[in-house]
Short mmCIF file of C-alpha atoms and ligand atoms in Angstrom, two decimals:
data_model
loop_
_atom_site.label_atom_id
_atom_site.label_comp_id
_atom_site.label_asym_id
_atom_site.label_seq_id
_atom_site.Cartn_x
_atom_site.Cartn_y
_atom_site.Cartn_z
CA MET A 1 0.00 0.00 0.00
CA LYS A 2 1.39 3.34 -1.04
CA TYR A 3 -0.11 6.11 1.07
CA GLN A 4 -0.84 9.41 -0.59
CA ARG A 5 -2.13 12.69 0.70
CA ILE A 6 -5.86 13.21 0.26
CA LYS A 7 -6.84 15.06 -2.92
CA GLY A 8 -6.97 18.79 -2.24
CA THR A 9 -4.61 18.70 0.73
CA PHE A 10 -0.94 19.71 0.77
CA ASP A 11 2.12 19.22 2.90
CA ILE A 12 3.89 22.40 3.88
CA LEU A 13 7.48 21.17 3.67
CA PRO A 14 10.65 22.59 5.28
CA ASP A 15 11.50 24.62 2.16
CA GLU A 16 8.11 26.34 2.20
CA SER A 17 7.49 26.87 5.90
CA PRO A 18 9.65 30.05 6.12
CA LYS A 19 7.18 31.75 3.71
CA TRP A 20 4.25 30.74 5.91
CA ILE A 21 6.02 31.93 9.04
CA HIS A 22 6.76 35.23 7.31
CA LEU A 23 3.12 35.72 6.29
CA GLU A 24 1.90 34.82 9.77
CA LYS A 25 4.34 37.35 11.22
CA VAL A 26 2.99 40.11 8.96
CA VAL A 27 -0.58 39.19 9.93
CA ARG A 28 0.17 39.24 13.66
CA GLU A 29 2.03 42.53 13.37
CA VAL A 30 -0.77 44.29 11.47
CA MET A 31 -3.42 42.86 13.83
CA ARG A 32 -1.39 44.18 16.79
CA ARG A 33 -1.40 47.66 15.27
CA PHE A 34 -5.16 47.57 14.85
CA ASN A 35 -5.57 46.13 18.38
CA TYR A 36 -7.06 42.74 17.48
CA SER A 37 -6.26 39.79 19.80
CA GLU A 38 -5.67 36.25 18.61
CA VAL A 39 -8.22 33.46 19.21
CA ARG A 40 -7.89 29.79 18.36
CA PRO A 41 -11.28 28.08 18.15
CA PRO A 42 -11.47 24.30 17.70
CA LEU A 43 -11.24 22.79 14.24
CA PHE A 44 -14.60 21.03 14.49
CA GLU A 45 -17.98 22.05 15.80
CA MET A 46 -21.57 20.81 15.85
CA THR A 47 -22.80 20.59 12.25
CA GLU A 48 -25.88 22.58 13.26
CA LEU A 49 -23.71 25.64 14.07
CA PHE A 50 -22.53 25.94 10.47
CA ALA A 51 -25.90 24.98 8.98
CA ARG A 52 -27.63 27.70 11.00
CA GLY A 53 -24.83 30.24 10.74
CA ILE A 54 -23.79 29.98 7.10
CA GLY A 55 -27.22 28.96 5.76
CA GLU A 56 -28.74 25.60 4.75
CA GLY A 57 -29.28 26.82 1.21
CA THR A 58 -25.64 27.72 0.50
CA ASP A 59 -23.37 25.47 -1.58
CA LEU A 60 -20.96 25.55 1.33
CA VAL A 61 -23.42 23.87 3.70
CA SER A 62 -25.36 21.71 1.26
CA LYS A 63 -22.43 20.32 -0.76
CA GLU A 64 -19.04 21.16 0.65
CA MET A 65 -18.81 20.32 4.33
CA PHE A 66 -16.71 17.51 5.79
CA THR A 67 -19.29 16.07 8.17
CA PHE A 68 -18.93 12.98 10.36
CA THR A 69 -20.63 11.29 13.28
CA ASP A 70 -18.84 10.93 16.60
CA MET A 71 -19.12 7.93 18.90
CA GLY A 72 -22.07 9.51 20.69
CA GLY A 73 -23.98 9.74 17.42
CA ARG A 74 -23.62 13.53 17.14
CA SER A 75 -23.10 15.13 13.76
CA LEU A 76 -19.87 17.14 13.72
CA THR A 77 -18.21 19.13 10.94
CA LEU A 78 -14.66 20.28 10.22
CA ARG A 79 -14.91 24.05 10.13
CA PRO A 80 -15.36 25.43 6.60
CA GLU A 81 -14.76 28.96 7.94
CA ALA A 82 -14.22 30.52 11.35
CA THR A 83 -16.85 33.25 11.73
CA ALA A 84 -19.55 30.91 13.06
CA SER A 85 -17.04 29.44 15.57
CA VAL A 86 -15.92 32.88 16.75
CA VAL A 87 -19.54 33.94 17.24
CA ARG A 88 -20.28 30.69 19.09
CA ALA A 89 -17.32 31.38 21.41
CA TYR A 90 -18.40 35.02 21.80
CA ILE A 91 -21.83 33.90 23.03
CA GLU A 92 -20.67 30.88 25.02
CA GLU A 93 -17.88 32.73 26.84
CA SER A 94 -19.90 35.97 27.28
CA LEU A 95 -17.12 37.97 25.65
CA GLY A 96 -19.55 40.85 25.20
CA LYS A 97 -19.68 41.27 28.99
CA GLN A 98 -15.91 41.54 29.25
CA ALA A 99 -15.52 44.34 26.72
CA PRO A 100 -18.04 46.49 24.85
CA LEU A 101 -16.32 45.74 21.54
CA THR A 102 -14.63 42.40 20.86
CA LYS A 103 -11.86 42.60 18.26
CA VAL A 104 -10.27 39.24 17.49
CA PHE A 105 -8.28 37.56 14.73
CA TYR A 106 -7.39 33.98 13.80
CA ILE A 107 -5.00 32.07 11.60
CA GLY A 108 -5.58 28.43 10.71
CA PRO A 109 -6.84 25.64 8.48
CA MET A 110 -10.37 25.43 7.06
CA PHE A 111 -11.97 22.50 5.22
CA ARG A 112 -14.26 22.55 2.20
CA GLN A 113 -15.11 19.67 -0.11
CA GLU A 114 -14.73 21.68 -3.30
CA LYS A 115 -13.31 20.60 -6.64
CA PRO A 116 -9.56 21.15 -6.23
CA GLN A 117 -7.81 23.44 -8.70
CA LYS A 118 -5.15 26.17 -8.58
CA GLY A 119 -5.91 28.30 -5.52
CA ARG A 120 -8.70 25.98 -4.38
CA GLN A 121 -7.98 23.20 -1.90
CA ARG A 122 -10.00 21.00 0.41
CA GLN A 123 -7.81 21.92 3.35
CA PHE A 124 -6.70 25.53 3.04
CA HIS A 125 -5.71 28.25 5.44
CA GLN A 126 -7.22 31.59 6.31
CA PHE A 127 -6.34 34.54 8.42
CA GLY A 128 -9.26 36.70 9.40
CA ALA A 129 -10.61 39.21 11.87
CA GLU A 130 -13.98 39.79 13.50
CA ALA A 131 -15.18 42.93 15.32
CA ILE A 132 -18.28 42.12 17.35
CA GLY A 133 -20.31 44.82 19.09
CA ALA A 134 -20.25 47.95 16.92
CA ALA A 135 -22.81 49.10 14.37
CA ASP A 136 -20.67 52.08 13.26
CA PRO A 137 -20.01 51.61 9.52
CA ARG A 138 -16.55 53.11 10.03
CA ILE A 139 -15.41 49.82 11.53
CA ASP A 140 -16.40 48.11 8.25
CA ALA A 141 -13.79 50.36 6.65
CA GLU A 142 -11.27 49.40 9.36
CA ILE A 143 -11.82 45.71 8.55
CA ILE A 144 -11.25 46.36 4.84
CA ALA A 145 -8.18 48.47 5.67
CA ILE A 146 -6.65 45.63 7.70
CA SER A 147 -6.95 43.19 4.80
CA VAL A 148 -5.39 45.72 2.43
CA GLN A 149 -2.60 46.68 4.85
CA ILE A 150 -1.55 43.03 5.11
CA LEU A 151 -1.42 42.67 1.32
CA GLN A 152 0.71 45.79 1.03
CA GLU A 153 3.11 44.60 3.68
CA CYS A 154 3.40 41.35 1.75
CA GLY A 155 4.49 43.35 -1.29
CA ILE A 156 1.27 42.69 -3.24
CA GLU A 157 0.25 45.78 -5.19
CA LYS A 158 -2.00 44.37 -7.90
CA TYR A 159 -5.41 44.02 -6.30
CA GLU A 160 -8.82 45.60 -6.39
CA VAL A 161 -11.18 46.16 -3.49
CA ALA A 162 -14.80 45.71 -4.57
CA ILE A 163 -17.55 46.73 -2.17
CA ASN A 164 -21.31 46.53 -2.15
CA SER A 165 -24.17 46.70 0.29
CA VAL A 166 -26.32 43.58 0.46
CA ALA A 167 -28.80 45.62 2.56
CA THR A 168 -31.21 43.80 4.90
CA PRO A 169 -33.33 40.63 4.62
CA GLU A 170 -36.49 42.78 4.19
CA ILE A 171 -34.97 44.74 1.33
CA ARG A 172 -33.62 41.56 -0.23
CA ALA A 173 -37.11 40.01 -0.04
CA ARG A 174 -38.62 42.99 -1.91
CA HIS A 175 -35.84 42.82 -4.50
CA ARG A 176 -36.27 39.06 -4.87
CA VAL A 177 -39.88 39.49 -6.02
CA GLU A 178 -38.78 41.84 -8.80
CA LEU A 179 -35.75 39.73 -9.66
CA LEU A 180 -37.90 36.60 -10.04
CA LYS A 181 -40.35 38.49 -12.28
CA TYR A 182 -37.38 39.25 -14.53
CA ILE A 183 -35.69 35.81 -14.34
CA GLU A 184 -38.57 33.36 -14.58
CA PRO A 185 -39.50 34.11 -18.20
CA ARG A 186 -35.81 33.68 -19.08
CA ALA A 187 -35.20 30.53 -16.98
CA ALA A 188 -34.99 28.27 -20.04
CA ASP A 189 -31.84 30.10 -21.17
CA LEU A 190 -30.00 29.39 -17.92
CA SER A 191 -27.75 26.37 -17.38
CA ALA A 192 -29.06 23.61 -15.08
CA VAL A 193 -26.78 24.73 -12.21
CA ASP A 194 -28.03 28.30 -12.45
CA ARG A 195 -31.67 27.32 -12.83
CA GLU A 196 -31.42 25.64 -9.45
CA LYS A 197 -30.40 28.99 -7.92
CA ILE A 198 -33.74 30.55 -8.92
CA THR A 199 -35.49 28.87 -6.04
CA ARG A 200 -32.56 28.67 -3.65
CA ASN A 201 -30.97 32.11 -3.89
CA PRO A 202 -31.58 34.09 -7.08
CA LEU A 203 -29.19 36.85 -5.92
CA ARG A 204 -26.33 34.43 -6.56
CA LEU A 205 -27.13 34.51 -10.27
CA PHE A 206 -25.26 37.82 -10.24
CA ASP A 207 -21.94 36.08 -9.66
CA SER A 208 -22.52 33.21 -12.10
CA LYS A 209 -19.50 32.25 -14.21
CA GLU A 210 -21.75 31.08 -17.10
CA LYS A 211 -21.69 33.34 -20.13
CA SER A 212 -25.41 33.03 -20.93
CA THR A 213 -26.38 33.84 -17.35
CA ARG A 214 -24.03 36.82 -17.25
CA GLU A 215 -25.65 38.22 -20.37
CA ILE A 216 -29.13 37.77 -18.98
CA MET A 217 -28.13 39.35 -15.66
CA LEU A 218 -26.81 42.50 -17.36
CA ASP A 219 -30.35 43.92 -17.41
CA ALA A 220 -31.61 42.34 -14.19
CA PRO A 221 -32.90 44.71 -11.51
CA LEU A 222 -30.13 45.56 -9.04
CA LEU A 223 -30.52 45.31 -5.27
CA SER A 224 -29.24 48.88 -4.92
CA LYS A 225 -32.52 50.19 -6.43
CA PHE A 226 -34.27 48.89 -3.31
CA TYR A 227 -32.01 50.40 -0.63
CA ASP A 228 -33.75 52.48 2.01
CA ASP A 229 -32.30 55.66 3.54
CA ALA A 230 -30.56 53.89 6.41
CA VAL A 231 -28.79 51.41 4.09
CA ASN A 232 -27.78 54.21 1.75
CA ARG A 233 -26.48 56.33 4.60
CA ASP A 234 -24.38 53.50 6.09
CA PHE A 235 -22.92 52.66 2.68
CA GLU A 236 -21.96 56.33 2.19
CA ILE A 237 -20.22 56.35 5.57
CA VAL A 238 -18.23 53.20 4.68
CA MET A 239 -17.09 54.79 1.41
CA ALA A 240 -16.15 58.08 3.07
CA ALA A 241 -14.20 56.21 5.77
CA LEU A 242 -12.33 54.17 3.15
CA GLU A 243 -11.32 57.41 1.46
CA LYS A 244 -10.10 58.80 4.80
CA LEU A 245 -8.08 55.61 5.39
CA GLY A 246 -6.61 55.90 1.89
CA VAL A 247 -8.05 52.61 0.62
CA PRO A 248 -8.97 52.74 -3.10
CA PHE A 249 -12.10 50.74 -3.97
CA VAL A 250 -14.73 50.20 -6.65
CA VAL A 251 -18.44 49.75 -6.03
CA ASP A 252 -19.62 46.48 -7.57
CA PRO A 253 -23.43 46.37 -7.36
CA ARG A 254 -23.30 42.72 -8.54
CA LEU A 255 -21.09 41.54 -5.70
CA VAL A 256 -22.82 38.83 -3.68
CA ARG A 257 -21.27 36.47 -1.16
CA GLY A 258 -21.48 32.70 -0.85
CA LEU A 259 -22.52 32.79 2.81
CA ASP A 260 -26.00 33.80 3.96
CA TYR A 261 -25.16 35.81 7.06
CA TYR A 262 -24.22 39.11 5.43
CA THR A 263 -26.14 42.36 5.88
CA ARG A 264 -25.17 45.78 4.55
CA THR A 265 -21.44 46.01 3.70
CA ALA A 266 -19.98 43.11 1.71
CA PHE A 267 -16.56 43.21 0.09
CA GLU A 268 -14.00 41.19 -1.80
CA VAL A 269 -10.37 41.81 -2.64
CA ARG A 270 -9.49 40.35 -6.04
CA SER A 271 -6.17 40.08 -7.77
CA SER A 272 -5.28 39.60 -11.43
CA LEU A 273 -2.14 37.83 -10.19
CA LEU A 274 -4.32 34.80 -9.46
CA GLY A 275 -6.11 32.55 -11.95
CA ALA A 276 -9.83 31.83 -12.06
CA GLN A 277 -9.94 31.80 -8.25
CA ASP A 278 -9.12 35.47 -7.99
CA ALA A 279 -10.52 36.36 -4.55
CA LEU A 280 -7.74 36.99 -2.05
CA SER A 281 -10.17 37.84 0.71
CA GLY A 282 -13.77 38.61 1.45
CA GLY A 283 -16.03 39.64 4.25
CA GLY A 284 -18.61 42.08 5.43
CA ARG A 285 -21.12 42.94 8.09
CA TYR A 286 -23.26 40.25 9.72
CA ASP A 287 -25.54 42.08 12.15
CA LEU A 288 -28.04 39.23 12.57
CA LEU A 289 -25.70 36.28 13.14
CA VAL A 290 -25.12 36.63 16.89
CA ALA A 291 -28.89 36.58 17.53
CA GLU A 292 -29.37 33.79 14.96
CA LEU A 293 -26.94 31.64 16.97
CA GLY A 294 -28.70 32.35 20.25
CA GLY A 295 -26.98 35.48 21.58
CA ASP A 296 -28.34 38.96 22.23
CA PRO A 297 -28.72 40.95 19.02
CA THR A 298 -25.20 42.32 18.40
CA PRO A 299 -23.85 43.99 15.27
CA ALA A 300 -20.61 42.59 13.84
CA VAL A 301 -18.28 42.75 10.86
CA GLY A 302 -15.27 40.76 9.70
CA PHE A 303 -13.20 39.31 6.88
CA ALA A 304 -11.06 36.31 5.99
CA ALA A 305 -8.26 35.91 3.46
CA GLY A 306 -6.94 32.78 1.79
CA MET A 307 -3.32 32.20 2.78
CA GLU A 308 -2.39 29.91 -0.14
CA ARG A 309 -3.76 32.54 -2.52
CA THR A 310 -1.91 35.32 -0.69
CA LEU A 311 1.32 33.33 -1.04
CA LEU A 312 0.60 32.71 -4.75
CA ALA A 313 0.16 36.46 -5.24
CA MET A 314 3.39 37.13 -3.33
CA GLU A 315 5.24 34.68 -5.56
CA ALA A 316 3.74 36.25 -8.70
CA THR A 317 5.01 39.60 -7.42
CA GLY A 318 8.54 38.24 -7.31
CA PHE A 319 8.76 37.07 -3.72
CA LYS A 320 11.13 34.12 -3.87
CA GLY A 321 10.53 32.94 -0.38
CA LEU A 322 12.87 33.42 2.51
CA GLU A 323 16.06 31.53 3.18
CA ALA A 324 15.57 28.95 5.88
CA SER A 325 17.45 30.38 8.86
CA LEU A 326 21.06 29.21 8.62
CA LEU A 327 22.57 26.75 11.02
CA ASP A 328 25.21 28.38 13.26
CA LEU A 329 27.40 25.36 13.60
CA PHE A 330 27.88 21.65 13.14
CA ILE A 331 29.94 19.67 15.63
CA VAL A 332 32.18 17.03 14.07
CA ALA A 333 33.04 14.13 16.38
CA VAL A 334 34.01 10.59 15.42
CA ASN A 335 34.99 8.26 18.27
CA GLU A 336 33.02 7.53 21.46
CA ASP A 337 34.87 10.06 23.68
CA GLU A 338 34.52 12.77 21.08
CA ARG A 339 30.83 12.06 20.58
CA ARG A 340 30.19 12.27 24.34
CA GLU A 341 31.97 15.60 24.49
CA ALA A 342 30.06 16.79 21.43
CA LEU A 343 26.76 16.24 23.22
CA THR A 344 27.86 18.26 26.25
CA LEU A 345 29.21 21.03 24.05
CA ALA A 346 26.01 21.11 21.95
CA GLY A 347 23.98 21.49 25.15
CA ARG A 348 26.08 24.44 26.38
CA LEU A 349 25.99 26.21 23.02
CA ARG A 350 22.25 25.74 22.59
CA GLU A 351 21.63 27.15 26.03
CA ALA A 352 23.65 30.17 24.91
CA GLY A 353 21.26 30.60 21.97
CA ILE A 354 23.40 29.09 19.21
CA SER A 355 21.83 26.66 16.72
CA VAL A 356 23.78 23.43 16.70
CA ASP A 357 23.56 20.12 14.89
CA LEU A 358 25.74 17.04 15.09
CA ASP A 359 26.09 13.60 13.57
CA PHE A 360 23.82 10.72 14.57
CA LEU A 361 24.61 8.49 11.63
CA GLY A 362 28.09 7.24 12.62
CA ARG A 363 29.68 9.07 9.72
CA SER A 364 33.39 9.64 9.13
CA GLN A 365 35.01 13.03 9.79
CA LYS A 366 35.04 13.76 6.05
CA ALA A 367 31.36 12.89 5.67
CA GLN A 368 30.46 15.05 8.67
CA MET A 369 32.35 18.03 7.20
CA LYS A 370 30.41 17.47 3.97
CA GLU A 371 27.15 17.45 5.93
CA ALA A 372 28.11 20.75 7.63
CA ALA A 373 28.65 22.27 4.18
CA ARG A 374 25.40 20.81 2.82
CA GLN A 375 23.51 22.42 5.68
CA ARG A 376 25.36 25.67 5.02
CA ALA A 377 26.47 25.89 8.65
CA ARG A 378 28.51 29.01 9.43
CA PHE A 379 31.05 27.05 11.47
CA ALA A 380 32.20 23.52 12.14
CA ILE A 381 33.64 22.62 15.50
CA LEU A 382 35.93 19.60 15.41
CA VAL A 383 36.28 17.71 18.66
CA PHE A 384 39.51 15.68 18.94
CA SER A 385 40.19 13.17 21.73
CA ASP A 386 43.70 14.59 22.12
CA ASP A 387 42.28 18.00 23.03
CA LEU A 388 39.77 16.77 25.61
CA ALA A 389 42.15 16.96 28.56
CA THR A 390 42.88 20.64 27.89
CA GLN A 391 39.25 21.45 26.86
CA GLN A 392 40.27 22.86 23.51
CA TYR A 393 38.20 22.72 20.33
CA THR A 394 39.01 23.41 16.71
CA ILE A 395 36.60 25.88 15.13
CA LYS A 396 36.50 26.36 11.38
CA ASN A 397 34.79 29.25 9.63
CA LEU A 398 33.22 27.46 6.67
CA ALA A 399 32.99 30.57 4.52
CA SER A 400 36.63 31.73 4.89
CA GLY A 401 38.24 28.40 5.70
CA GLU A 402 40.00 30.00 8.73
CA GLN A 403 40.64 27.60 11.58
CA GLU A 404 41.62 28.08 15.26
CA ARG A 405 42.12 25.96 18.37
CA LEU A 406 40.34 27.56 21.31
CA PRO A 407 38.76 26.93 24.73
CA TYR A 408 34.96 27.27 25.09
CA ALA A 409 35.04 31.01 25.90
CA GLY A 410 37.10 31.61 22.76
CA LEU A 411 34.59 29.67 20.64
CA MET A 412 31.78 31.91 21.82
CA ARG A 413 33.77 35.03 20.98
CA VAL A 414 34.40 33.81 17.42
CA ILE A 415 30.78 32.74 16.85
CA VAL A 416 29.19 35.96 18.02
CA SER A 417 31.73 38.15 16.19
CA VAL A 418 30.60 36.94 12.74
P1 HAM B 501 -15.02 33.27 2.07
O1 HAM B 501 -15.18 34.27 0.99
O2 HAM B 501 -15.78 32.01 1.96
O3 HAM B 501 -15.37 34.02 3.42
O4 HAM B 501 -13.49 32.89 2.22
C1 HAM B 501 -12.50 33.88 2.37
C2 HAM B 501 -11.28 33.57 1.53
O5 HAM B 501 -10.80 32.26 1.80
C3 HAM B 501 -11.53 33.57 0.03
O6 HAM B 501 -11.51 34.88 -0.49
C4 HAM B 501 -10.37 32.75 -0.47
O7 HAM B 501 -9.19 33.54 -0.57
C5 HAM B 501 -10.16 31.75 0.63
N1 HAM B 501 -10.78 30.45 0.28
C6 HAM B 501 -12.07 30.09 0.37
N2 HAM B 501 -12.25 28.81 -0.05
C7 HAM B 501 -11.03 28.35 -0.42
C8 HAM B 501 -10.54 27.10 -0.93
N3 HAM B 501 -11.34 26.07 -1.12
N4 HAM B 501 -9.22 27.01 -1.19
C9 HAM B 501 -8.39 28.05 -0.99
N5 HAM B 501 -8.78 29.24 -0.50
C10 HAM B 501 -10.09 29.39 -0.22
C11 HAM B 501 -15.35 33.45 4.66
O8 HAM B 501 -14.83 32.40 4.92
C12 HAM B 501 -15.97 34.32 5.73
N6 HAM B 501 -15.88 33.59 7.02
C13 HAM B 501 -15.26 35.66 5.81
C14 HAM B 501 -15.81 36.54 6.89
C15 HAM B 501 -15.30 36.72 8.12
N7 HAM B 501 -16.91 37.25 6.82
C16 HAM B 501 -17.10 37.89 7.97
N8 HAM B 501 -16.13 37.56 8.77
#
C-alpha cells in the first residue's frame, strides 16, 4: 500500500514553511497595530452551528462540508470557515460582557469539499478578523483596511477592493420578487446549475460564471434600487471612511457572497495575479448572526483571506521565499569520547542561543564536514580526543576556511563576532 495525501490537501514542507512563518508574522504585526487579539477556536464544531450560521441553502453547507458522526452519534463538521465558531465562542464565553467591543483575529486551516484546482484546496488556510459589538459603519472600513494593509506589507500591489451593500433581509425580499419576475421568463436560457439557484438564492445569479447567465443578468434589476435611507447612509459612511483611510475601492453592485449571514457592507479583494480563483479575501457585516446563533442581538463585521492565494500572489510579485534560517554550527566528532563531548558542548551552546547540529549516523570526519557544508552551517567545530584533557576545540569558519584551536570562551567570541 502506497499512502498518498488526500486530494486537495498539501504538505507544507521545510522549504516552504519560512514563507508561511513570514506571512503569519505580517498578519500578527498588522493585527497588533489595529488592536485585534488572537483566538484559536477548535477545528470542528456541531454541524448545526454551520448549517444555522452559514445557511442551509448555500453550496458551502449543502455540498461542501466535511461532516462525520462521533461515537455519541452527534453530527460534527470540520470548520469550513471561522466566523460561526468565533460567534459561538463570543456567546458561550460571554465575551460581550468583558468588553463592549470584541476585536479578534485567527490564523488556521479550514476544510471545504470543493473541486480542487489552482488556488482551491480542500484543506486551506485563512487569516481573518472579527469585530463584534459595533454598528458604526466606520469599523467596516477598518476591517477592509486591515486586509489591504496586510497585502501591502506582503508586497502585493495588484489588487482591487470591490464593495457593495447587500442591505437587509427585508430589502432583499422585496428585491427578490422583482428579480424573479425578470428571471422566470428567461429561466430556459440558464444552465441547469443556475436554474437551481432561482429557487434557492436568485441573488447568486449575479456572480454566475456562465456566459449566458451573465448576459441575462446585465439587465436584471439591481438590489441597490431597493435600498432604504438607512442602508444608503451606512454605505456612504463606509465609502467616506475608506477614502479617509486611503483605501482605493470600486463599487460592484453585482457583488454577492457565498454565505447567507451578510447584511449591509460586503466586500472582496481580487487580484489579477491569481487565476480563475481570484478572490484573495472577502467579508462584510453580519448584524443578525449573533442573535441567529442564540446570543443577544449584536452587530458585527469581519473578513477572511486565503493564505495559499496570498502566497501565490506574493510569488507572482517576485517574492522568492525566505532563506531557511542558517545553522550556526555543526559539531564534528568521530569516536566515542569525542561524541560524548560533542553532546555536552552542543547542550552548552544551545543554552547560549546558538543553533547546533551534530552527527547521529556514525559518519566519518570527512562525511560530517560534507554534511556541515550541505547544511550551510557558518562554522564547524571539530572535537579531537587529544584536546579533551585541555578542553580545547578546533573551530573552522566554513565561509573563509579560517581555523583556530580555542577553549569554550574563545569559541563563543568567534561565533558571536561573525
Ligand atoms: P469566504 O469568501 O468564503 O469568506 O473565504 C474567504 C477567503 O478564503 C476567500 O476569499 C479565499 O481567498 C479563501 N478560500 C475560500 N475557499 C477556499 C478554498 N477552497 N481554497 C483556498 N482558499 C479558499 C469566509 O470564509 C468568511 N468567514 C469571511 C468573513 C469573516 N466574513 C465575515 N467575517
